Amino acid sequence: MSSASDAAVKTAVGQPQASAGKRTTFWRLLVRNKLAVIGLIFILGWMLTAILSAWIAPHDPYGTDPVNKLLPPSAGHWFGTDNYGRDIFSRVVYGARISIWTGMIAVSISFVIGVPLGAIAGYYGGRTGSIIMRCMDILLAFPSLVLAMAIAAAMGPGLLSALIAVGIVGIPEFARLIHGQTISLREKEFVEASRAIGVKDSTILFRHIFPNALAPLLVNATLGMGFAILTSASLSFLGLGVKPPTAEWGAMISEGRAYIISGEWWIVTFPGLAIATAILGFNLLGDGLRDVLDPRLRSSK
C-alpha cells in the first residue's frame, strides 16, 4: 500500500513539474527563433500603443486645425498633418486601438464558430459532416475580400459590420483545420478507449481531441490576425468599415490617397507602415509558433 501511495504522490508531483518543463522548453525554443522574437516585439509594441494611446498621443486625434493642414513631418508633428490639420501620429496611435482589437475580436469569432463546427463534422462524419463541410466549401468558393465586402455592404458600413464580416470569412479555415485533425485523432487508441468505457462524445471532443489539435489552431489564429487586420483595413478603405472621422488605419489611407499626386506622401505612408508592421509581426510570430509546436520541423533543424 505504501509503495502504491508513494507512486501516486510522485505522479501527482511530477505532472506540474512536467507541464512547467514543457512551458520552459517552449519559451526557450521560441526565444531562439529570432524572427519570432521580432514579430513578438512588433505585436507587443502595437498592443501597448493601443492600451496607452490616450497617454502616448501628443495631440487630439480629432482636433482640426486648418491653419496647419498638410504640414510635413516635423518636431511639432512627427508624422505631419492631414488635409484637416489633424496630427497623423496621434491618429495612427489611436488607430491601433481599432485595428488590433478588431483583428482579435474577428479571429475570436472565427475560432469560436469554426472550431466546434469542424470538430463535429470530423467526429461524426456522415450526413452531418457533409452538410457542415459543404457549407464551408461554399464560403471558400468566394474570394475572402469579396465575401467580406458583400457581408459588410449587406449589413451597412460600420465597425460592427466589419467585425462580423471578417469573422465569418475566417470560419472555414478553422473548420477545415480542426476537421482534418479530428478525423486523424478519432481513430486513436485513447479515443477508442474513452468510447469503450462510455465517455460522452462532448467530453471526448473537448477533453481529448481538442487539446491534441490546439497547436495548429493557435498557429492559424496567429496568422489569421494579420489577415483580419488587413481585411478590416481594406473594408474601411473602401468605405464599408469604420466611418470617418474615426481614426483607423485603412480609413486614414482612404482619406489621404487623393493627396499622393500633389506630394503629401506622409498622409498615407505612416498608416500604411502601421498596417505592414502589425501584419508582419503576427506572420513572423505565427511562423515561429509553427516551428516550435511542430516536432517534425524541430527535428529537421
PDB file of C-alpha atoms in Angstrom:
ATOM      1  CA  MET A   1       0.000   0.000   0.000  1.00  0.00           C
ATOM      2  CA  SER A   2       2.778   2.387   0.885  1.00  0.00           C
ATOM      3  CA  SER A   3       4.584   1.820  -2.412  1.00  0.00           C
ATOM      4  CA  ALA A   4       1.359   2.407  -4.338  1.00  0.00           C
ATOM      5  CA  SER A   5       0.649   5.620  -2.447  1.00  0.00           C
ATOM      6  CA  ASP A   6       4.249   6.772  -2.959  1.00  0.00           C
ATOM      7  CA  ALA A   7       3.880   6.185  -6.685  1.00  0.00           C
ATOM      8  CA  ALA A   8       0.650   8.169  -6.723  1.00  0.00           C
ATOM      9  CA  VAL A   9       2.327  11.046  -4.901  1.00  0.00           C
ATOM     10  CA  LYS A  10       5.255  11.014  -7.308  1.00  0.00           C
ATOM     11  CA  THR A  11       2.877  11.044 -10.257  1.00  0.00           C
ATOM     12  CA  ALA A  12       0.868  13.940  -8.805  1.00  0.00           C
ATOM     13  CA  VAL A  13       4.043  15.893  -8.097  1.00  0.00           C
ATOM     14  CA  GLY A  14       5.562  15.039 -11.442  1.00  0.00           C
ATOM     15  CA  GLN A  15       2.663  16.326 -13.546  1.00  0.00           C
ATOM     16  CA  PRO A  16       3.069  20.015 -12.632  1.00  0.00           C
ATOM     17  CA  GLN A  17       6.821  19.680 -12.994  1.00  0.00           C
ATOM     18  CA  ALA A  18       6.394  18.107 -16.428  1.00  0.00           C
ATOM     19  CA  SER A  19       3.997  20.839 -17.569  1.00  0.00           C
ATOM     20  CA  ALA A  20       6.343  23.510 -16.209  1.00  0.00           C
ATOM     21  CA  GLY A  21       9.213  21.854 -18.065  1.00  0.00           C
ATOM     22  CA  LYS A  22       7.227  21.897 -21.286  1.00  0.00           C
ATOM     23  CA  ARG A  23       6.472  25.589 -20.861  1.00  0.00           C
ATOM     24  CA  THR A  24      10.148  26.307 -20.220  1.00  0.00           C
ATOM     25  CA  THR A  25      11.159  24.344 -23.319  1.00  0.00           C
ATOM     26  CA  PHE A  26       8.518  26.140 -25.405  1.00  0.00           C
ATOM     27  CA  TRP A  27       9.721  29.604 -24.419  1.00  0.00           C
ATOM     28  CA  ARG A  28      13.363  28.627 -24.856  1.00  0.00           C
ATOM     29  CA  LEU A  29      12.723  27.392 -28.382  1.00  0.00           C
ATOM     30  CA  LEU A  30      10.611  30.434 -29.214  1.00  0.00           C
ATOM     31  CA  VAL A  31      13.254  32.864 -27.975  1.00  0.00           C
ATOM     32  CA  ARG A  32      15.866  31.081 -30.096  1.00  0.00           C
ATOM     33  CA  ASN A  33      13.768  31.919 -33.177  1.00  0.00           C
ATOM     34  CA  LYS A  34      14.943  35.466 -33.888  1.00  0.00           C
ATOM     35  CA  LEU A  35      12.225  36.259 -36.420  1.00  0.00           C
ATOM     36  CA  ALA A  36       9.540  35.152 -33.964  1.00  0.00           C
ATOM     37  CA  VAL A  37      11.047  37.438 -31.325  1.00  0.00           C
ATOM     38  CA  ILE A  38      10.970  40.356 -33.770  1.00  0.00           C
ATOM     39  CA  GLY A  39       7.340  39.581 -34.535  1.00  0.00           C
ATOM     40  CA  LEU A  40       6.506  39.405 -30.837  1.00  0.00           C
ATOM     41  CA  ILE A  41       8.171  42.797 -30.290  1.00  0.00           C
ATOM     42  CA  PHE A  42       6.042  44.323 -33.054  1.00  0.00           C
ATOM     43  CA  ILE A  43       2.865  42.815 -31.595  1.00  0.00           C
ATOM     44  CA  LEU A  44       3.576  43.838 -28.013  1.00  0.00           C
ATOM     45  CA  GLY A  45       4.529  47.307 -29.208  1.00  0.00           C
ATOM     46  CA  TRP A  46       1.228  47.818 -31.004  1.00  0.00           C
ATOM     47  CA  MET A  47      -0.766  46.296 -28.151  1.00  0.00           C
ATOM     48  CA  LEU A  48       0.850  48.657 -25.652  1.00  0.00           C
ATOM     49  CA  THR A  49       0.243  51.524 -28.061  1.00  0.00           C
ATOM     50  CA  ALA A  50      -3.438  50.602 -28.263  1.00  0.00           C
ATOM     51  CA  ILE A  51      -3.773  50.343 -24.487  1.00  0.00           C
ATOM     52  CA  LEU A  52      -1.809  53.525 -23.712  1.00  0.00           C
ATOM     53  CA  SER A  53      -2.961  55.563 -26.706  1.00  0.00           C
ATOM     54  CA  ALA A  54      -4.526  58.280 -24.551  1.00  0.00           C
ATOM     55  CA  TRP A  55      -1.138  58.906 -22.894  1.00  0.00           C
ATOM     56  CA  ILE A  56       1.065  58.409 -25.962  1.00  0.00           C
ATOM     57  CA  ALA A  57      -0.756  60.667 -28.432  1.00  0.00           C
ATOM     58  CA  PRO A  58       0.607  64.237 -28.130  1.00  0.00           C
ATOM     59  CA  HIS A  59      -2.426  65.842 -29.812  1.00  0.00           C
ATOM     60  CA  ASP A  60      -6.165  65.346 -30.085  1.00  0.00           C
ATOM     61  CA  PRO A  61      -6.574  62.874 -32.981  1.00  0.00           C
ATOM     62  CA  TYR A  62      -9.866  64.501 -33.960  1.00  0.00           C
ATOM     63  CA  GLY A  63      -8.916  68.126 -33.401  1.00  0.00           C
ATOM     64  CA  THR A  64      -8.840  70.037 -36.694  1.00  0.00           C
ATOM     65  CA  ASP A  65      -6.521  72.970 -37.399  1.00  0.00           C
ATOM     66  CA  PRO A  66      -6.998  74.404 -40.918  1.00  0.00           C
ATOM     67  CA  VAL A  67      -4.075  76.781 -40.444  1.00  0.00           C
ATOM     68  CA  ASN A  68      -1.618  73.875 -40.037  1.00  0.00           C
ATOM     69  CA  LYS A  69      -3.054  71.468 -42.587  1.00  0.00           C
ATOM     70  CA  LEU A  70      -0.836  69.331 -44.851  1.00  0.00           C
ATOM     71  CA  LEU A  71       2.321  70.020 -42.860  1.00  0.00           C
ATOM     72  CA  PRO A  72       5.221  67.597 -43.485  1.00  0.00           C
ATOM     73  CA  PRO A  73       6.804  65.649 -40.599  1.00  0.00           C
ATOM     74  CA  SER A  74       8.451  67.983 -38.101  1.00  0.00           C
ATOM     75  CA  ALA A  75       9.307  68.299 -34.416  1.00  0.00           C
ATOM     76  CA  GLY A  76       5.814  69.573 -33.658  1.00  0.00           C
ATOM     77  CA  HIS A  77       4.050  66.928 -35.725  1.00  0.00           C
ATOM     78  CA  TRP A  78       6.224  63.825 -36.031  1.00  0.00           C
ATOM     79  CA  PHE A  79       4.178  62.289 -38.853  1.00  0.00           C
ATOM     80  CA  GLY A  80       2.890  65.568 -40.272  1.00  0.00           C
ATOM     81  CA  THR A  81      -0.738  66.668 -40.531  1.00  0.00           C
ATOM     82  CA  ASP A  82      -3.561  65.734 -42.876  1.00  0.00           C
ATOM     83  CA  ASN A  83      -5.868  67.853 -45.006  1.00  0.00           C
ATOM     84  CA  TYR A  84      -7.861  68.882 -41.920  1.00  0.00           C
ATOM     85  CA  GLY A  85      -4.802  69.783 -39.855  1.00  0.00           C
ATOM     86  CA  ARG A  86      -5.124  66.696 -37.632  1.00  0.00           C
ATOM     87  CA  ASP A  87      -1.942  65.208 -36.213  1.00  0.00           C
ATOM     88  CA  ILE A  88      -1.228  61.976 -38.106  1.00  0.00           C
ATOM     89  CA  PHE A  89       0.941  60.461 -35.376  1.00  0.00           C
ATOM     90  CA  SER A  90      -1.883  60.811 -32.862  1.00  0.00           C
ATOM     91  CA  ARG A  91      -4.347  59.301 -35.332  1.00  0.00           C
ATOM     92  CA  VAL A  92      -2.045  56.353 -36.045  1.00  0.00           C
ATOM     93  CA  VAL A  93      -1.700  55.753 -32.301  1.00  0.00           C
ATOM     94  CA  TYR A  94      -5.454  55.859 -31.758  1.00  0.00           C
ATOM     95  CA  GLY A  95      -5.971  53.752 -34.889  1.00  0.00           C
ATOM     96  CA  ALA A  96      -4.101  50.914 -33.211  1.00  0.00           C
ATOM     97  CA  ARG A  97      -6.979  50.526 -30.759  1.00  0.00           C
ATOM     98  CA  ILE A  98      -9.446  49.768 -33.530  1.00  0.00           C
ATOM     99  CA  SER A  99      -7.192  47.795 -35.859  1.00  0.00           C
ATOM    100  CA  ILE A 100      -5.615  45.499 -33.234  1.00  0.00           C
ATOM    101  CA  TRP A 101      -8.789  44.830 -31.270  1.00  0.00           C
ATOM    102  CA  THR A 102     -10.804  44.386 -34.467  1.00  0.00           C
ATOM    103  CA  GLY A 103      -8.373  41.686 -35.560  1.00  0.00           C
ATOM    104  CA  MET A 104      -8.551  39.933 -32.194  1.00  0.00           C
ATOM    105  CA  ILE A 105     -12.333  40.002 -31.997  1.00  0.00           C
ATOM    106  CA  ALA A 106     -12.748  38.862 -35.608  1.00  0.00           C
ATOM    107  CA  VAL A 107     -10.373  35.923 -35.120  1.00  0.00           C
ATOM    108  CA  SER A 108     -12.193  35.030 -31.895  1.00  0.00           C
ATOM    109  CA  ILE A 109     -15.485  34.906 -33.815  1.00  0.00           C
ATOM    110  CA  SER A 110     -13.925  32.637 -36.441  1.00  0.00           C
ATOM    111  CA  PHE A 111     -12.395  30.408 -33.765  1.00  0.00           C
ATOM    112  CA  VAL A 112     -15.487  30.074 -31.573  1.00  0.00           C
ATOM    113  CA  ILE A 113     -17.763  29.203 -34.501  1.00  0.00           C
ATOM    114  CA  GLY A 114     -15.406  27.355 -36.845  1.00  0.00           C
ATOM    115  CA  VAL A 115     -13.734  25.009 -34.358  1.00  0.00           C
ATOM    116  CA  PRO A 116     -16.918  23.389 -32.942  1.00  0.00           C
ATOM    117  CA  LEU A 117     -18.432  23.031 -36.425  1.00  0.00           C
ATOM    118  CA  GLY A 118     -15.300  21.412 -37.843  1.00  0.00           C
ATOM    119  CA  ALA A 119     -14.862  19.146 -34.819  1.00  0.00           C
ATOM    120  CA  ILE A 120     -18.467  17.923 -35.019  1.00  0.00           C
ATOM    121  CA  ALA A 121     -18.148  17.315 -38.760  1.00  0.00           C
ATOM    122  CA  GLY A 122     -14.908  15.392 -38.339  1.00  0.00           C
ATOM    123  CA  TYR A 123     -16.033  13.338 -35.346  1.00  0.00           C
ATOM    124  CA  TYR A 124     -19.473  12.250 -36.540  1.00  0.00           C
ATOM    125  CA  GLY A 125     -18.932  12.326 -40.303  1.00  0.00           C
ATOM    126  CA  GLY A 126     -21.833  11.073 -42.400  1.00  0.00           C
ATOM    127  CA  ARG A 127     -24.585  13.434 -43.484  1.00  0.00           C
ATOM    128  CA  THR A 128     -23.954  15.871 -40.627  1.00  0.00           C
ATOM    129  CA  GLY A 129     -20.294  16.222 -41.510  1.00  0.00           C
ATOM    130  CA  SER A 130     -21.054  16.541 -45.227  1.00  0.00           C
ATOM    131  CA  ILE A 131     -23.586  19.337 -44.703  1.00  0.00           C
ATOM    132  CA  ILE A 132     -21.252  21.323 -42.451  1.00  0.00           C
ATOM    133  CA  MET A 133     -18.218  20.985 -44.698  1.00  0.00           C
ATOM    134  CA  ARG A 134     -20.187  21.747 -47.873  1.00  0.00           C
ATOM    135  CA  CYS A 135     -21.289  25.000 -46.227  1.00  0.00           C
ATOM    136  CA  MET A 136     -17.631  25.730 -45.516  1.00  0.00           C
ATOM    137  CA  ASP A 137     -16.782  24.968 -49.154  1.00  0.00           C
ATOM    138  CA  ILE A 138     -19.420  27.458 -50.275  1.00  0.00           C
ATOM    139  CA  LEU A 139     -17.818  30.171 -48.156  1.00  0.00           C
ATOM    140  CA  LEU A 140     -14.380  29.250 -49.518  1.00  0.00           C
ATOM    141  CA  ALA A 141     -15.656  29.450 -53.099  1.00  0.00           C
ATOM    142  CA  PHE A 142     -15.681  33.251 -52.867  1.00  0.00           C
ATOM    143  CA  PRO A 143     -12.527  35.378 -52.614  1.00  0.00           C
ATOM    144  CA  SER A 144     -12.136  36.423 -48.999  1.00  0.00           C
ATOM    145  CA  LEU A 145     -12.210  40.168 -49.571  1.00  0.00           C
ATOM    146  CA  VAL A 146     -15.170  39.939 -51.965  1.00  0.00           C
ATOM    147  CA  LEU A 147     -17.161  37.902 -49.439  1.00  0.00           C
ATOM    148  CA  ALA A 148     -16.291  40.326 -46.638  1.00  0.00           C
ATOM    149  CA  MET A 149     -17.343  43.243 -48.833  1.00  0.00           C
ATOM    150  CA  ALA A 150     -20.656  41.582 -49.633  1.00  0.00           C
ATOM    151  CA  ILE A 151     -21.419  40.872 -45.962  1.00  0.00           C
ATOM    152  CA  ALA A 152     -20.395  44.366 -44.839  1.00  0.00           C
ATOM    153  CA  ALA A 153     -22.408  46.005 -47.630  1.00  0.00           C
ATOM    154  CA  ALA A 154     -25.475  43.955 -46.736  1.00  0.00           C
ATOM    155  CA  MET A 155     -25.212  44.962 -43.065  1.00  0.00           C
ATOM    156  CA  GLY A 156     -24.289  48.578 -43.719  1.00  0.00           C
ATOM    157  CA  PRO A 157     -20.976  50.365 -43.103  1.00  0.00           C
ATOM    158  CA  GLY A 158     -19.689  50.411 -39.552  1.00  0.00           C
ATOM    159  CA  LEU A 159     -17.289  48.792 -37.112  1.00  0.00           C
ATOM    160  CA  LEU A 160     -19.741  46.038 -36.130  1.00  0.00           C
ATOM    161  CA  SER A 161     -20.299  45.124 -39.781  1.00  0.00           C
ATOM    162  CA  ALA A 162     -16.549  44.874 -40.359  1.00  0.00           C
ATOM    163  CA  LEU A 163     -16.115  42.680 -37.269  1.00  0.00           C
ATOM    164  CA  ILE A 164     -18.849  40.258 -38.316  1.00  0.00           C
ATOM    165  CA  ALA A 165     -17.756  40.205 -41.964  1.00  0.00           C
ATOM    166  CA  VAL A 166     -14.110  39.438 -41.184  1.00  0.00           C
ATOM    167  CA  GLY A 167     -15.153  36.897 -38.539  1.00  0.00           C
ATOM    168  CA  ILE A 168     -17.423  34.995 -40.940  1.00  0.00           C
ATOM    169  CA  VAL A 169     -14.783  34.949 -43.671  1.00  0.00           C
ATOM    170  CA  GLY A 170     -12.310  33.253 -41.321  1.00  0.00           C
ATOM    171  CA  ILE A 171     -14.649  30.489 -40.135  1.00  0.00           C
ATOM    172  CA  PRO A 172     -13.890  27.956 -42.946  1.00  0.00           C
ATOM    173  CA  GLU A 173     -10.145  27.992 -42.257  1.00  0.00           C
ATOM    174  CA  PHE A 174     -10.599  26.937 -38.636  1.00  0.00           C
ATOM    175  CA  ALA A 175     -13.348  24.458 -39.524  1.00  0.00           C
ATOM    176  CA  ARG A 176     -11.250  22.694 -42.170  1.00  0.00           C
ATOM    177  CA  LEU A 177      -8.178  22.594 -39.945  1.00  0.00           C
ATOM    178  CA  ILE A 178      -9.938  21.043 -36.939  1.00  0.00           C
ATOM    179  CA  HIS A 179     -11.926  18.780 -39.262  1.00  0.00           C
ATOM    180  CA  GLY A 180      -8.762  17.145 -40.570  1.00  0.00           C
ATOM    181  CA  GLN A 181      -7.245  16.920 -37.099  1.00  0.00           C
ATOM    182  CA  THR A 182     -10.399  15.320 -35.687  1.00  0.00           C
ATOM    183  CA  ILE A 183     -10.566  12.706 -38.429  1.00  0.00           C
ATOM    184  CA  SER A 184      -6.982  11.639 -37.676  1.00  0.00           C
ATOM    185  CA  LEU A 185      -7.486  11.666 -33.897  1.00  0.00           C
ATOM    186  CA  ARG A 186     -10.835   9.932 -33.630  1.00  0.00           C
ATOM    187  CA  GLU A 187      -9.258   6.579 -34.543  1.00  0.00           C
ATOM    188  CA  LYS A 188      -6.515   6.813 -31.926  1.00  0.00           C
ATOM    189  CA  GLU A 189      -6.397   4.299 -29.104  1.00  0.00           C
ATOM    190  CA  PHE A 190      -7.155   6.798 -26.338  1.00  0.00           C
ATOM    191  CA  VAL A 191     -10.312   7.941 -28.131  1.00  0.00           C
ATOM    192  CA  GLU A 192     -11.494   4.379 -28.733  1.00  0.00           C
ATOM    193  CA  ALA A 193     -10.788   3.528 -25.088  1.00  0.00           C
ATOM    194  CA  SER A 194     -12.861   6.513 -23.982  1.00  0.00           C
ATOM    195  CA  ARG A 195     -15.755   5.349 -26.145  1.00  0.00           C
ATOM    196  CA  ALA A 196     -15.456   1.838 -24.783  1.00  0.00           C
ATOM    197  CA  ILE A 197     -15.903   2.955 -21.180  1.00  0.00           C
ATOM    198  CA  GLY A 198     -18.895   5.134 -22.073  1.00  0.00           C
ATOM    199  CA  VAL A 199     -17.406   8.628 -22.080  1.00  0.00           C
ATOM    200  CA  LYS A 200     -19.739  11.180 -23.677  1.00  0.00           C
ATOM    201  CA  ASP A 201     -18.935  12.435 -27.164  1.00  0.00           C
ATOM    202  CA  SER A 202     -18.804  16.039 -25.956  1.00  0.00           C
ATOM    203  CA  THR A 203     -16.235  15.080 -23.313  1.00  0.00           C
ATOM    204  CA  ILE A 204     -14.133  13.222 -25.880  1.00  0.00           C
ATOM    205  CA  LEU A 205     -14.203  16.215 -28.211  1.00  0.00           C
ATOM    206  CA  PHE A 206     -13.306  18.888 -25.679  1.00  0.00           C
ATOM    207  CA  ARG A 207     -11.067  16.920 -23.302  1.00  0.00           C
ATOM    208  CA  HIS A 208      -9.229  14.580 -25.658  1.00  0.00           C
ATOM    209  CA  ILE A 209      -9.420  15.705 -29.280  1.00  0.00           C
ATOM    210  CA  PHE A 210      -9.392  19.496 -28.901  1.00  0.00           C
ATOM    211  CA  PRO A 211      -6.252  19.678 -26.669  1.00  0.00           C
ATOM    212  CA  ASN A 212      -4.330  17.483 -29.124  1.00  0.00           C
ATOM    213  CA  ALA A 213      -5.348  19.724 -32.040  1.00  0.00           C
ATOM    214  CA  LEU A 214      -4.688  23.004 -30.229  1.00  0.00           C
ATOM    215  CA  ALA A 215      -1.169  23.655 -31.555  1.00  0.00           C
ATOM    216  CA  PRO A 216      -2.098  24.078 -35.258  1.00  0.00           C
ATOM    217  CA  LEU A 217      -5.178  26.062 -34.233  1.00  0.00           C
ATOM    218  CA  LEU A 218      -3.021  28.540 -32.304  1.00  0.00           C
ATOM    219  CA  VAL A 219      -0.701  28.918 -35.276  1.00  0.00           C
ATOM    220  CA  ASN A 220      -3.654  29.500 -37.597  1.00  0.00           C
ATOM    221  CA  ALA A 221      -5.166  32.032 -35.168  1.00  0.00           C
ATOM    222  CA  THR A 222      -1.901  33.976 -35.003  1.00  0.00           C
ATOM    223  CA  LEU A 223      -1.543  34.057 -38.779  1.00  0.00           C
ATOM    224  CA  GLY A 224      -5.232  34.887 -39.082  1.00  0.00           C
ATOM    225  CA  MET A 225      -4.718  38.039 -37.031  1.00  0.00           C
ATOM    226  CA  GLY A 226      -2.670  39.567 -39.837  1.00  0.00           C
ATOM    227  CA  PHE A 227      -5.336  38.632 -42.363  1.00  0.00           C
ATOM    228  CA  ALA A 228      -8.082  40.095 -40.156  1.00  0.00           C
ATOM    229  CA  ILE A 229      -6.227  43.407 -39.722  1.00  0.00           C
ATOM    230  CA  LEU A 230      -5.616  43.669 -43.466  1.00  0.00           C
ATOM    231  CA  THR A 231      -9.205  42.786 -44.380  1.00  0.00           C
ATOM    232  CA  SER A 232     -10.752  45.199 -41.874  1.00  0.00           C
ATOM    233  CA  ALA A 233      -8.437  47.955 -43.114  1.00  0.00           C
ATOM    234  CA  SER A 234      -9.434  47.130 -46.698  1.00  0.00           C
ATOM    235  CA  LEU A 235     -13.117  47.408 -45.808  1.00  0.00           C
ATOM    236  CA  SER A 236     -12.523  50.798 -44.187  1.00  0.00           C
ATOM    237  CA  PHE A 237     -10.506  51.894 -47.216  1.00  0.00           C
ATOM    238  CA  LEU A 238     -13.464  51.001 -49.453  1.00  0.00           C
ATOM    239  CA  GLY A 239     -15.937  52.796 -47.210  1.00  0.00           C
ATOM    240  CA  LEU A 240     -17.531  49.608 -45.850  1.00  0.00           C
ATOM    241  CA  GLY A 241     -15.863  49.569 -42.444  1.00  0.00           C
ATOM    242  CA  VAL A 242     -15.191  52.291 -39.900  1.00  0.00           C
ATOM    243  CA  LYS A 243     -16.739  55.619 -40.817  1.00  0.00           C
ATOM    244  CA  PRO A 244     -14.743  58.877 -40.908  1.00  0.00           C
ATOM    245  CA  PRO A 245     -13.562  60.761 -38.927  1.00  0.00           C
ATOM    246  CA  THR A 246     -12.782  57.717 -36.742  1.00  0.00           C
ATOM    247  CA  ALA A 247      -9.031  57.139 -36.534  1.00  0.00           C
ATOM    248  CA  GLU A 248      -8.478  53.817 -38.304  1.00  0.00           C
ATOM    249  CA  TRP A 249      -5.519  52.914 -40.495  1.00  0.00           C
ATOM    250  CA  GLY A 250      -7.456  51.856 -43.589  1.00  0.00           C
ATOM    251  CA  ALA A 251      -9.780  54.871 -43.395  1.00  0.00           C
ATOM    252  CA  MET A 252      -6.767  57.180 -42.996  1.00  0.00           C
ATOM    253  CA  ILE A 253      -5.218  55.816 -46.188  1.00  0.00           C
ATOM    254  CA  SER A 254      -8.527  56.260 -47.983  1.00  0.00           C
ATOM    255  CA  GLU A 255      -8.777  59.902 -46.880  1.00  0.00           C
ATOM    256  CA  GLY A 256      -5.202  60.676 -47.915  1.00  0.00           C
ATOM    257  CA  ARG A 257      -4.970  58.858 -51.244  1.00  0.00           C
ATOM    258  CA  ALA A 258      -6.083  61.970 -53.183  1.00  0.00           C
ATOM    259  CA  TYR A 259      -3.024  63.858 -51.929  1.00  0.00           C
ATOM    260  CA  ILE A 260      -0.353  61.405 -53.073  1.00  0.00           C
ATOM    261  CA  ILE A 261      -0.070  63.030 -56.505  1.00  0.00           C
ATOM    262  CA  SER A 262       0.413  66.508 -55.035  1.00  0.00           C
ATOM    263  CA  GLY A 263       3.341  65.271 -52.898  1.00  0.00           C
ATOM    264  CA  GLU A 264       1.817  64.864 -49.443  1.00  0.00           C
ATOM    265  CA  TRP A 265       3.217  61.344 -49.130  1.00  0.00           C
ATOM    266  CA  TRP A 266       3.152  61.242 -45.312  1.00  0.00           C
ATOM    267  CA  ILE A 267      -0.642  61.113 -45.108  1.00  0.00           C
ATOM    268  CA  VAL A 268      -0.791  57.530 -46.424  1.00  0.00           C
ATOM    269  CA  THR A 269       2.754  56.336 -45.707  1.00  0.00           C
ATOM    270  CA  PHE A 270       2.590  56.159 -41.921  1.00  0.00           C
ATOM    271  CA  PRO A 271      -0.809  54.425 -41.657  1.00  0.00           C
ATOM    272  CA  GLY A 272       0.421  52.023 -44.337  1.00  0.00           C
ATOM    273  CA  LEU A 273       3.578  51.284 -42.353  1.00  0.00           C
ATOM    274  CA  ALA A 274       1.449  50.683 -39.262  1.00  0.00           C
ATOM    275  CA  ILE A 275      -0.601  48.070 -41.128  1.00  0.00           C
ATOM    276  CA  ALA A 276       2.530  46.486 -42.588  1.00  0.00           C
ATOM    277  CA  THR A 277       4.380  46.183 -39.274  1.00  0.00           C
ATOM    278  CA  ALA A 278       1.332  44.789 -37.450  1.00  0.00           C
ATOM    279  CA  ILE A 279       0.747  42.143 -40.129  1.00  0.00           C
ATOM    280  CA  LEU A 280       4.473  41.353 -40.294  1.00  0.00           C
ATOM    281  CA  GLY A 281       4.553  40.857 -36.530  1.00  0.00           C
ATOM    282  CA  PHE A 282       1.725  38.326 -36.497  1.00  0.00           C
ATOM    283  CA  ASN A 283       3.106  36.496 -39.535  1.00  0.00           C
ATOM    284  CA  LEU A 284       6.576  36.185 -38.024  1.00  0.00           C
ATOM    285  CA  LEU A 285       5.179  35.030 -34.687  1.00  0.00           C
ATOM    286  CA  GLY A 286       2.881  32.543 -36.421  1.00  0.00           C
ATOM    287  CA  ASP A 287       5.783  31.045 -38.364  1.00  0.00           C
ATOM    288  CA  GLY A 288       7.805  30.842 -35.158  1.00  0.00           C
ATOM    289  CA  LEU A 289       4.981  29.096 -33.285  1.00  0.00           C
ATOM    290  CA  ARG A 290       4.641  26.622 -36.122  1.00  0.00           C
ATOM    291  CA  ASP A 291       8.350  25.783 -35.936  1.00  0.00           C
ATOM    292  CA  VAL A 292       8.237  25.387 -32.145  1.00  0.00           C
ATOM    293  CA  LEU A 293       4.999  23.421 -31.871  1.00  0.00           C
ATOM    294  CA  ASP A 294       5.623  21.038 -34.774  1.00  0.00           C
ATOM    295  CA  PRO A 295       8.135  18.366 -33.649  1.00  0.00           C
ATOM    296  CA  ARG A 296       8.817  17.370 -37.252  1.00  0.00           C
ATOM    297  CA  LEU A 297      10.095  20.845 -38.045  1.00  0.00           C
ATOM    298  CA  ARG A 298      12.170  20.920 -34.855  1.00  0.00           C
ATOM    299  CA  SER A 299      13.815  17.607 -35.640  1.00  0.00           C
ATOM    300  CA  SER A 300      14.685  18.666 -39.183  1.00  0.00           C
ATOM    301  CA  LYS A 301      16.729  21.634 -37.938  1.00  0.00           C
TER     302      LYS A 301
END
